[in-house]
Amino acid sequence: MVEVNQPERAERRRGGTSDPIDAYAAARAALSGRTFSAPKDETVTGIRALHNVVRSTVKARTAAINQVGHILVGAPDAAATAAGPCAARR
């Protein structure tokens, strides 16, 4: 297995942008020796895992803040109707 760099932008635009064309271009680059990138190691895997954790945490925090905000906005109406029709007139 060999990692191949992304093809040059101009070359990619001339040849099209479909998956089979990209696969052939990657195979040609690997066979011709034009591959310059080193394979990814455990460091990249660790950084990717940390990035996923941060993204998940931010998403959960946003959801929690939205839920609290909706509860606070809806609370006065719910309290008035739960107390009965007389409490709303006061």
PDB file of N, CA, C and O in Angstrom, residues 6-74:
ATOM      1  N   GLN A   6      -2.452  14.260  -3.570  1.00  0.00           N
ATOM      2  CA  GLN A   6      -3.580  14.696  -4.373  1.00  0.00           C
ATOM      3  C   GLN A   6      -3.039  15.204  -5.709  1.00  0.00           C
ATOM      4  O   GLN A   6      -2.014  15.875  -5.757  1.00  0.00           O
ATOM      5  N   PRO A   7      -3.712  14.882  -6.814  1.00  0.00           N
ATOM      6  CA  PRO A   7      -3.206  15.339  -8.114  1.00  0.00           C
ATOM      7  C   PRO A   7      -3.243  16.854  -8.218  1.00  0.00           C
ATOM      8  O   PRO A   7      -3.999  17.523  -7.521  1.00  0.00           O
ATOM      9  N   GLU A   8      -2.389  17.374  -9.107  1.00  0.00           N
ATOM     10  CA  GLU A   8      -2.365  18.813  -9.316  1.00  0.00           C
ATOM     11  C   GLU A   8      -3.730  19.290  -9.798  1.00  0.00           C
ATOM     12  O   GLU A   8      -4.417  18.604 -10.548  1.00  0.00           O
ATOM     13  N   ARG A   9      -4.107  20.483  -9.388  1.00  0.00           N
ATOM     14  CA  ARG A   9      -5.437  21.005  -9.673  1.00  0.00           C
ATOM     15  C   ARG A   9      -5.694  21.114 -11.178  1.00  0.00           C
ATOM     16  O   ARG A   9      -6.733  20.714 -11.680  1.00  0.00           O
ATOM     17  N   ALA A  10      -4.718  21.643 -11.914  1.00  0.00           N
ATOM     18  CA  ALA A  10      -4.898  21.813 -13.360  1.00  0.00           C
ATOM     19  C   ALA A  10      -5.033  20.465 -14.045  1.00  0.00           C
ATOM     20  O   ALA A  10      -5.883  20.279 -14.928  1.00  0.00           O
ATOM     21  N   GLU A  11      -4.225  19.493 -13.628  1.00  0.00           N
ATOM     22  CA  GLU A  11      -4.295  18.158 -14.227  1.00  0.00           C
ATOM     23  C   GLU A  11      -5.637  17.503 -13.919  1.00  0.00           C
ATOM     24  O   GLU A  11      -6.240  16.854 -14.772  1.00  0.00           O
ATOM     25  N   ARG A  12      -6.123  17.712 -12.716  1.00  0.00           N
ATOM     26  CA  ARG A  12      -7.408  17.121 -12.312  1.00  0.00           C
ATOM     27  C   ARG A  12      -8.559  17.738 -13.110  1.00  0.00           C
ATOM     28  O   ARG A  12      -9.486  17.041 -13.506  1.00  0.00           O
ATOM     29  N   ARG A  13      -8.502  19.042 -13.364  1.00  0.00           N
ATOM     30  CA  ARG A  13      -9.571  19.703 -14.120  1.00  0.00           C
ATOM     31  C   ARG A  13      -9.581  19.257 -15.581  1.00  0.00           C
ATOM     32  O   ARG A  13     -10.618  19.129 -16.185  1.00  0.00           O
ATOM     33  N   ARG A  14      -8.396  19.035 -16.136  1.00  0.00           N
ATOM     34  CA  ARG A  14      -8.331  18.588 -17.531  1.00  0.00           C
ATOM     35  C   ARG A  14      -8.883  17.181 -17.689  1.00  0.00           C
ATOM     36  O   ARG A  14      -9.576  16.881 -18.643  1.00  0.00           O
ATOM     37  N   GLY A  15      -8.566  16.307 -16.729  1.00  0.00           N
ATOM     38  CA  GLY A  15      -8.926  14.899 -16.873  1.00  0.00           C
ATOM     39  C   GLY A  15     -10.292  14.543 -16.339  1.00  0.00           C
ATOM     40  O   GLY A  15     -10.745  13.418 -16.508  1.00  0.00           O
ATOM     41  N   GLY A  16     -10.962  15.447 -15.693  1.00  0.00           N
ATOM     42  CA  GLY A  16     -12.261  15.126 -15.105  1.00  0.00           C
ATOM     43  C   GLY A  16     -12.132  14.866 -13.615  1.00  0.00           C
ATOM     44  O   GLY A  16     -11.027  14.785 -13.077  1.00  0.00           O
ATOM     45  N   THR A  17     -13.261  14.693 -12.960  1.00  0.00           N
ATOM     46  CA  THR A  17     -13.244  14.545 -11.507  1.00  0.00           C
ATOM     47  C   THR A  17     -14.092  13.370 -11.053  1.00  0.00           C
ATOM     48  O   THR A  17     -14.856  13.470 -10.103  1.00  0.00           O
ATOM     49  N   SER A  18     -13.976  12.249 -11.707  1.00  0.00           N
ATOM     50  CA  SER A  18     -14.744  11.080 -11.276  1.00  0.00           C
ATOM     51  C   SER A  18     -13.829  10.135 -10.498  1.00  0.00           C
ATOM     52  O   SER A  18     -12.597  10.189 -10.610  1.00  0.00           O
ATOM     53  N   ASP A  19     -14.410   9.257  -9.725  1.00  0.00           N
ATOM     54  CA  ASP A  19     -13.623   8.336  -8.907  1.00  0.00           C
ATOM     55  C   ASP A  19     -12.764   7.392  -9.741  1.00  0.00           C
ATOM     56  O   ASP A  19     -11.600   7.173  -9.397  1.00  0.00           O
ATOM     57  N   PRO A  20     -13.282   6.791 -10.811  1.00  0.00           N
ATOM     58  CA  PRO A  20     -12.416   5.918 -11.605  1.00  0.00           C
ATOM     59  C   PRO A  20     -11.221   6.657 -12.205  1.00  0.00           C
ATOM     60  O   PRO A  20     -10.104   6.129 -12.209  1.00  0.00           O
ATOM     61  N   ILE A  21     -11.439   7.883 -12.670  1.00  0.00           N
ATOM     62  CA  ILE A  21     -10.329   8.660 -13.238  1.00  0.00           C
ATOM     63  C   ILE A  21      -9.303   8.974 -12.152  1.00  0.00           C
ATOM     64  O   ILE A  21      -8.092   8.877 -12.376  1.00  0.00           O
ATOM     65  N   ASP A  22      -9.765   9.323 -10.944  1.00  0.00           N
ATOM     66  CA  ASP A  22      -8.855   9.594  -9.837  1.00  0.00           C
ATOM     67  C   ASP A  22      -8.074   8.338  -9.450  1.00  0.00           C
ATOM     68  O   ASP A  22      -6.889   8.404  -9.118  1.00  0.00           O
ATOM     69  N   ALA A  23      -8.732   7.184  -9.479  1.00  0.00           N
ATOM     70  CA  ALA A  23      -8.054   5.930  -9.138  1.00  0.00           C
ATOM     71  C   ALA A  23      -6.959   5.611 -10.149  1.00  0.00           C
ATOM     72  O   ALA A  23      -5.848   5.197  -9.779  1.00  0.00           O
ATOM     73  N   TYR A  24      -7.258   5.791 -11.430  1.00  0.00           N
ATOM     74  CA  TYR A  24      -6.235   5.552 -12.456  1.00  0.00           C
ATOM     75  C   TYR A  24      -5.069   6.529 -12.300  1.00  0.00           C
ATOM     76  O   TYR A  24      -3.906   6.147 -12.434  1.00  0.00           O
ATOM     77  N   ALA A  25      -5.375   7.795 -11.998  1.00  0.00           N
ATOM     78  CA  ALA A  25      -4.311   8.781 -11.812  1.00  0.00           C
ATOM     79  C   ALA A  25      -3.442   8.425 -10.606  1.00  0.00           C
ATOM     80  O   ALA A  25      -2.212   8.557 -10.658  1.00  0.00           O
ATOM     81  N   ALA A  26      -4.045   7.938  -9.534  1.00  0.00           N
ATOM     82  CA  ALA A  26      -3.283   7.542  -8.349  1.00  0.00           C
ATOM     83  C   ALA A  26      -2.404   6.329  -8.658  1.00  0.00           C
ATOM     84  O   ALA A  26      -1.248   6.260  -8.222  1.00  0.00           O
ATOM     85  N   ALA A  27      -2.943   5.384  -9.405  1.00  0.00           N
ATOM     86  CA  ALA A  27      -2.156   4.201  -9.770  1.00  0.00           C
ATOM     87  C   ALA A  27      -0.976   4.598 -10.652  1.00  0.00           C
ATOM     88  O   ALA A  27       0.148   4.108 -10.465  1.00  0.00           O
ATOM     89  N   ARG A  28      -1.215   5.485 -11.614  1.00  0.00           N
ATOM     90  CA  ARG A  28      -0.127   5.953 -12.484  1.00  0.00           C
ATOM     91  C   ARG A  28       0.950   6.665 -11.672  1.00  0.00           C
ATOM     92  O   ARG A  28       2.144   6.481 -11.894  1.00  0.00           O
ATOM     93  N   ALA A  29       0.538   7.486 -10.699  1.00  0.00           N
ATOM     94  CA  ALA A  29       1.500   8.209  -9.869  1.00  0.00           C
ATOM     95  C   ALA A  29       2.318   7.242  -9.018  1.00  0.00           C
ATOM     96  O   ALA A  29       3.530   7.421  -8.853  1.00  0.00           O
ATOM     97  N   ALA A  30       1.676   6.206  -8.485  1.00  0.00           N
ATOM     98  CA  ALA A  30       2.394   5.237  -7.660  1.00  0.00           C
ATOM     99  C   ALA A  30       3.387   4.434  -8.493  1.00  0.00           C
ATOM    100  O   ALA A  30       4.525   4.189  -8.063  1.00  0.00           O
ATOM    101  N   LEU A  31       2.993   4.038  -9.690  1.00  0.00           N
ATOM    102  CA  LEU A  31       3.885   3.248 -10.542  1.00  0.00           C
ATOM    103  C   LEU A  31       5.053   4.067 -11.079  1.00  0.00           C
ATOM    104  O   LEU A  31       6.152   3.548 -11.257  1.00  0.00           O
ATOM    105  N   SER A  32       4.820   5.348 -11.330  1.00  0.00           N
ATOM    106  CA  SER A  32       5.885   6.179 -11.894  1.00  0.00           C
ATOM    107  C   SER A  32       6.835   6.715 -10.832  1.00  0.00           C
ATOM    108  O   SER A  32       7.873   7.272 -11.172  1.00  0.00           O
ATOM    109  N   GLY A  33       6.491   6.564  -9.563  1.00  0.00           N
ATOM    110  CA  GLY A  33       7.364   7.043  -8.496  1.00  0.00           C
ATOM    111  C   GLY A  33       7.150   8.507  -8.152  1.00  0.00           C
ATOM    112  O   GLY A  33       7.987   9.118  -7.501  1.00  0.00           O
ATOM    113  N   ARG A  34       6.036   9.106  -8.567  1.00  0.00           N
ATOM    114  CA  ARG A  34       5.766  10.515  -8.273  1.00  0.00           C
ATOM    115  C   ARG A  34       5.130  10.709  -6.900  1.00  0.00           C
ATOM    116  O   ARG A  34       4.636  11.772  -6.593  1.00  0.00           O
ATOM    117  N   THR A  35       5.109   9.700  -6.088  1.00  0.00           N
ATOM    118  CA  THR A  35       4.485   9.822  -4.770  1.00  0.00           C
ATOM    119  C   THR A  35       5.481  10.436  -3.802  1.00  0.00           C
ATOM    120  O   THR A  35       6.602   9.979  -3.672  1.00  0.00           O
ATOM    121  N   PHE A  36       5.084  11.486  -3.120  1.00  0.00           N
ATOM    122  CA  PHE A  36       5.989  12.207  -2.238  1.00  0.00           C
ATOM    123  C   PHE A  36       5.605  12.095  -0.772  1.00  0.00           C
ATOM    124  O   PHE A  36       6.395  12.413   0.096  1.00  0.00           O
ATOM    125  N   SER A  37       4.393  11.699  -0.470  1.00  0.00           N
ATOM    126  CA  SER A  37       3.946  11.733   0.924  1.00  0.00           C
ATOM    127  C   SER A  37       4.403  10.489   1.675  1.00  0.00           C
ATOM    128  O   SER A  37       4.488   9.401   1.123  1.00  0.00           O
ATOM    129  N   ALA A  38       4.694  10.688   2.934  1.00  0.00           N
ATOM    130  CA  ALA A  38       5.040   9.565   3.809  1.00  0.00           C
ATOM    131  C   ALA A  38       3.752   9.001   4.378  1.00  0.00           C
ATOM    132  O   ALA A  38       2.769   9.725   4.555  1.00  0.00           O
ATOM    133  N   PRO A  39       3.717   7.709   4.666  1.00  0.00           N
ATOM    134  CA  PRO A  39       2.504   7.131   5.234  1.00  0.00           C
ATOM    135  C   PRO A  39       2.169   7.757   6.592  1.00  0.00           C
ATOM    136  O   PRO A  39       3.064   8.164   7.339  1.00  0.00           O
ATOM    137  N   LYS A  40       0.912   7.821   6.914  1.00  0.00           N
ATOM    138  CA  LYS A  40       0.479   8.397   8.186  1.00  0.00           C
ATOM    139  C   LYS A  40       0.839   7.435   9.317  1.00  0.00           C
ATOM    140  O   LYS A  40       0.775   6.232   9.163  1.00  0.00           O
ATOM    141  N   ASP A  41       1.179   7.986  10.460  1.00  0.00           N
ATOM    142  CA  ASP A  41       1.556   7.159  11.597  1.00  0.00           C
ATOM    143  C   ASP A  41       0.541   7.326  12.730  1.00  0.00           C
ATOM    144  O   ASP A  41      -0.531   7.884  12.546  1.00  0.00           O
ATOM    145  N   GLU A  42       0.910   6.841  13.911  1.00  0.00           N
ATOM    146  CA  GLU A  42      -0.010   6.881  15.059  1.00  0.00           C
ATOM    147  C   GLU A  42      -0.317   8.304  15.507  1.00  0.00           C
ATOM    148  O   GLU A  42      -1.367   8.568  16.085  1.00  0.00           O
ATOM    149  N   THR A  43       0.592   9.238  15.241  1.00  0.00           N
ATOM    150  CA  THR A  43       0.369  10.630  15.638  1.00  0.00           C
ATOM    151  C   THR A  43      -0.859  11.197  14.945  1.00  0.00           C
ATOM    152  O   THR A  43      -1.704  11.846  15.572  1.00  0.00           O
ATOM    153  N   VAL A  44      -0.965  10.934  13.656  1.00  0.00           N
ATOM    154  CA  VAL A  44      -2.112  11.437  12.893  1.00  0.00           C
ATOM    155  C   VAL A  44      -3.397  10.799  13.402  1.00  0.00           C
ATOM    156  O   VAL A  44      -4.430  11.463  13.530  1.00  0.00           O
ATOM    157  N   THR A  45      -3.342   9.512  13.732  1.00  0.00           N
ATOM    158  CA  THR A  45      -4.523   8.828  14.253  1.00  0.00           C
ATOM    159  C   THR A  45      -4.955   9.449  15.589  1.00  0.00           C
ATOM    160  O   THR A  45      -6.144   9.654  15.827  1.00  0.00           O
ATOM    161  N   GLY A  46      -3.991   9.775  16.448  1.00  0.00           N
ATOM    162  CA  GLY A  46      -4.312  10.406  17.732  1.00  0.00           C
ATOM    163  C   GLY A  46      -4.911  11.784  17.561  1.00  0.00           C
ATOM    164  O   GLY A  46      -5.883  12.141  18.227  1.00  0.00           O
ATOM    165  N   ILE A  47      -4.347  12.572  16.653  1.00  0.00           N
ATOM    166  CA  ILE A  47      -4.881  13.913  16.396  1.00  0.00           C
ATOM    167  C   ILE A  47      -6.287  13.820  15.840  1.00  0.00           C
ATOM    168  O   ILE A  47      -7.172  14.590  16.218  1.00  0.00           O
ATOM    169  N   ARG A  48      -6.517  12.875  14.948  1.00  0.00           N
ATOM    170  CA  ARG A  48      -7.853  12.683  14.378  1.00  0.00           C
ATOM    171  C   ARG A  48      -8.857  12.312  15.467  1.00  0.00           C
ATOM    172  O   ARG A  48      -9.990  12.821  15.490  1.00  0.00           O
ATOM    173  N   ALA A  49      -8.452  11.443  16.402  1.00  0.00           N
ATOM    174  CA  ALA A  49      -9.343  11.054  17.499  1.00  0.00           C
ATOM    175  C   ALA A  49      -9.659  12.256  18.393  1.00  0.00           C
ATOM    176  O   ALA A  49     -10.814  12.450  18.789  1.00  0.00           O
ATOM    177  N   LEU A  50      -8.650  13.069  18.715  1.00  0.00           N
ATOM    178  CA  LEU A  50      -8.888  14.259  19.532  1.00  0.00           C
ATOM    179  C   LEU A  50      -9.818  15.242  18.829  1.00  0.00           C
ATOM    180  O   LEU A  50     -10.699  15.838  19.445  1.00  0.00           O
ATOM    181  N   HIS A  51      -9.632  15.398  17.524  1.00  0.00           N
ATOM    182  CA  HIS A  51     -10.494  16.297  16.754  1.00  0.00           C
ATOM    183  C   HIS A  51     -11.947  15.817  16.805  1.00  0.00           C
ATOM    184  O   HIS A  51     -12.870  16.620  16.973  1.00  0.00           O
ATOM    185  N   ASN A  52     -12.147  14.504  16.686  1.00  0.00           N
ATOM    186  CA  ASN A  52     -13.503  13.951  16.749  1.00  0.00           C
ATOM    187  C   ASN A  52     -14.129  14.166  18.122  1.00  0.00           C
ATOM    188  O   ASN A  52     -15.319  14.467  18.233  1.00  0.00           O
ATOM    189  N   VAL A  53     -13.327  14.023  19.175  1.00  0.00           N
ATOM    190  CA  VAL A  53     -13.843  14.235  20.536  1.00  0.00           C
ATOM    191  C   VAL A  53     -14.249  15.690  20.733  1.00  0.00           C
ATOM    192  O   VAL A  53     -15.315  15.982  21.279  1.00  0.00           O
ATOM    193  N   VAL A  54     -13.419  16.620  20.279  1.00  0.00           N
ATOM    194  CA  VAL A  54     -13.733  18.043  20.435  1.00  0.00           C
ATOM    195  C   VAL A  54     -14.997  18.385  19.660  1.00  0.00           C
ATOM    196  O   VAL A  54     -15.887  19.080  20.167  1.00  0.00           O
ATOM    197  N   ARG A  55     -15.099  17.890  18.424  1.00  0.00           N
ATOM    198  CA  ARG A  55     -16.279  18.179  17.609  1.00  0.00           C
ATOM    199  C   ARG A  55     -17.539  17.618  18.268  1.00  0.00           C
ATOM    200  O   ARG A  55     -18.580  18.278  18.325  1.00  0.00           O
ATOM    201  N   SER A  56     -17.450  16.405  18.811  1.00  0.00           N
ATOM    202  CA  SER A  56     -18.595  15.796  19.485  1.00  0.00           C
ATOM    203  C   SER A  56     -18.975  16.569  20.751  1.00  0.00           C
ATOM    204  O   SER A  56     -20.160  16.768  21.042  1.00  0.00           O
ATOM    205  N   THR A  57     -17.978  17.024  21.499  1.00  0.00           N
ATOM    206  CA  THR A  57     -18.230  17.781  22.728  1.00  0.00           C
ATOM    207  C   THR A  57     -18.908  19.112  22.421  1.00  0.00           C
ATOM    208  O   THR A  57     -19.855  19.512  23.112  1.00  0.00           O
ATOM    209  N   VAL A  58     -18.439  19.797  21.397  1.00  0.00           N
ATOM    210  CA  VAL A  58     -19.047  21.078  21.021  1.00  0.00           C
ATOM    211  C   VAL A  58     -20.495  20.864  20.591  1.00  0.00           C
ATOM    212  O   VAL A  58     -21.386  21.640  20.955  1.00  0.00           O
ATOM    213  N   LYS A  59     -20.738  19.793  19.853  1.00  0.00           N
ATOM    214  CA  LYS A  59     -22.104  19.500  19.402  1.00  0.00           C
ATOM    215  C   LYS A  59     -23.018  19.205  20.599  1.00  0.00           C
ATOM    216  O   LYS A  59     -24.153  19.699  20.668  1.00  0.00           O
ATOM    217  N   ALA A  60     -22.525  18.424  21.566  1.00  0.00           N
ATOM    218  CA  ALA A  60     -23.325  18.107  22.750  1.00  0.00           C
ATOM    219  C   ALA A  60     -23.579  19.347  23.595  1.00  0.00           C
ATOM    220  O   ALA A  60     -24.678  19.546  24.132  1.00  0.00           O
ATOM    221  N   ARG A  61     -22.568  20.208  23.726  1.00  0.00           N
ATOM    222  CA  ARG A  61     -22.726  21.445  24.500  1.00  0.00           C
ATOM    223  C   ARG A  61     -23.774  22.350  23.862  1.00  0.00           C
ATOM    224  O   ARG A  61     -24.627  22.919  24.545  1.00  0.00           O
ATOM    225  N   THR A  62     -23.723  22.479  22.546  1.00  0.00           N
ATOM    226  CA  THR A  62     -24.704  23.304  21.847  1.00  0.00           C
ATOM    227  C   THR A  62     -26.111  22.754  22.038  1.00  0.00           C
ATOM    228  O   THR A  62     -27.058  23.507  22.276  1.00  0.00           O
ATOM    229  N   ALA A  63     -26.251  21.429  21.949  1.00  0.00           N
ATOM    230  CA  ALA A  63     -27.565  20.819  22.150  1.00  0.00           C
ATOM    231  C   ALA A  63     -28.074  21.073  23.569  1.00  0.00           C
ATOM    232  O   ALA A  63     -29.260  21.381  23.767  1.00  0.00           O
ATOM    233  N   ALA A  64     -27.200  20.968  24.565  1.00  0.00           N
ATOM    234  CA  ALA A  64     -27.611  21.208  25.955  1.00  0.00           C
ATOM    235  C   ALA A  64     -28.030  22.657  26.167  1.00  0.00           C
ATOM    236  O   ALA A  64     -29.045  22.938  26.822  1.00  0.00           O
ATOM    237  N   ILE A  65     -27.267  23.593  25.608  1.00  0.00           N
ATOM    238  CA  ILE A  65     -27.613  25.009  25.742  1.00  0.00           C
ATOM    239  C   ILE A  65     -28.953  25.298  25.069  1.00  0.00           C
ATOM    240  O   ILE A  65     -29.794  26.027  25.610  1.00  0.00           O
ATOM    241  N   ASN A  66     -29.191  24.704  23.909  1.00  0.00           N
ATOM    242  CA  ASN A  66     -30.465  24.893  23.217  1.00  0.00           C
ATOM    243  C   ASN A  66     -31.626  24.331  24.039  1.00  0.00           C
ATOM    244  O   ASN A  66     -32.695  24.946  24.124  1.00  0.00           O
ATOM    245  N   GLN A  67     -31.419  23.170  24.658  1.00  0.00           N
ATOM    246  CA  GLN A  67     -32.486  22.577  25.469  1.00  0.00           C
ATOM    247  C   GLN A  67     -32.810  23.449  26.676  1.00  0.00           C
ATOM    248  O   GLN A  67     -33.985  23.676  26.987  1.00  0.00           O
ATOM    249  N   VAL A  68     -31.790  23.935  27.354  1.00  0.00           N
ATOM    250  CA  VAL A  68     -32.017  24.801  28.521  1.00  0.00           C
ATOM    251  C   VAL A  68     -32.731  26.076  28.091  1.00  0.00           C
ATOM    252  O   VAL A  68     -33.665  26.543  28.755  1.00  0.00           O
ATOM    253  N   GLY A  69     -32.317  26.651  26.987  1.00  0.00           N
ATOM    254  CA  GLY A  69     -32.970  27.861  26.495  1.00  0.00           C
ATOM    255  C   GLY A  69     -34.429  27.629  26.168  1.00  0.00           C
ATOM    256  O   GLY A  69     -35.287  28.462  26.482  1.00  0.00           O
ATOM    257  N   HIS A  70     -34.746  26.487  25.561  1.00  0.00           N
ATOM    258  CA  HIS A  70     -36.142  26.198  25.229  1.00  0.00           C
ATOM    259  C   HIS A  70     -36.976  25.957  26.481  1.00  0.00           C
ATOM    260  O   HIS A  70     -38.143  26.338  26.544  1.00  0.00           O
ATOM    261  N   ILE A  71     -36.360  25.331  27.494  1.00  0.00           N
ATOM    262  CA  ILE A  71     -37.087  25.114  28.749  1.00  0.00           C
ATOM    263  C   ILE A  71     -37.385  26.454  29.420  1.00  0.00           C
ATOM    264  O   ILE A  71     -38.491  26.692  29.905  1.00  0.00           O
ATOM    265  N   LEU A  72     -36.398  27.353  29.442  1.00  0.00           N
ATOM    266  CA  LEU A  72     -36.598  28.643  30.090  1.00  0.00           C
ATOM    267  C   LEU A  72     -37.622  29.493  29.354  1.00  0.00           C
ATOM    268  O   LEU A  72     -38.429  30.183  29.974  1.00  0.00           O
ATOM    269  N   VAL A  73     -37.627  29.436  28.041  1.00  0.00           N
ATOM    270  CA  VAL A  73     -38.591  30.218  27.270  1.00  0.00           C
ATOM    271  C   VAL A  73     -39.997  29.665  27.446  1.00  0.00           C
ATOM    272  O   VAL A  73     -40.962  30.399  27.586  1.00  0.00           O
ATOM    273  N   GLY A  74     -40.109  28.345  27.509  1.00  0.00           N
ATOM    274  CA  GLY A  74     -41.429  27.721  27.631  1.00  0.00           C
ATOM    275  C   GLY A  74     -41.938  27.617  29.049  1.00  0.00           C
ATOM    276  O   GLY A  74     -43.110  27.355  29.276  1.00  0.00           O
TER     277      GLY A  74
END
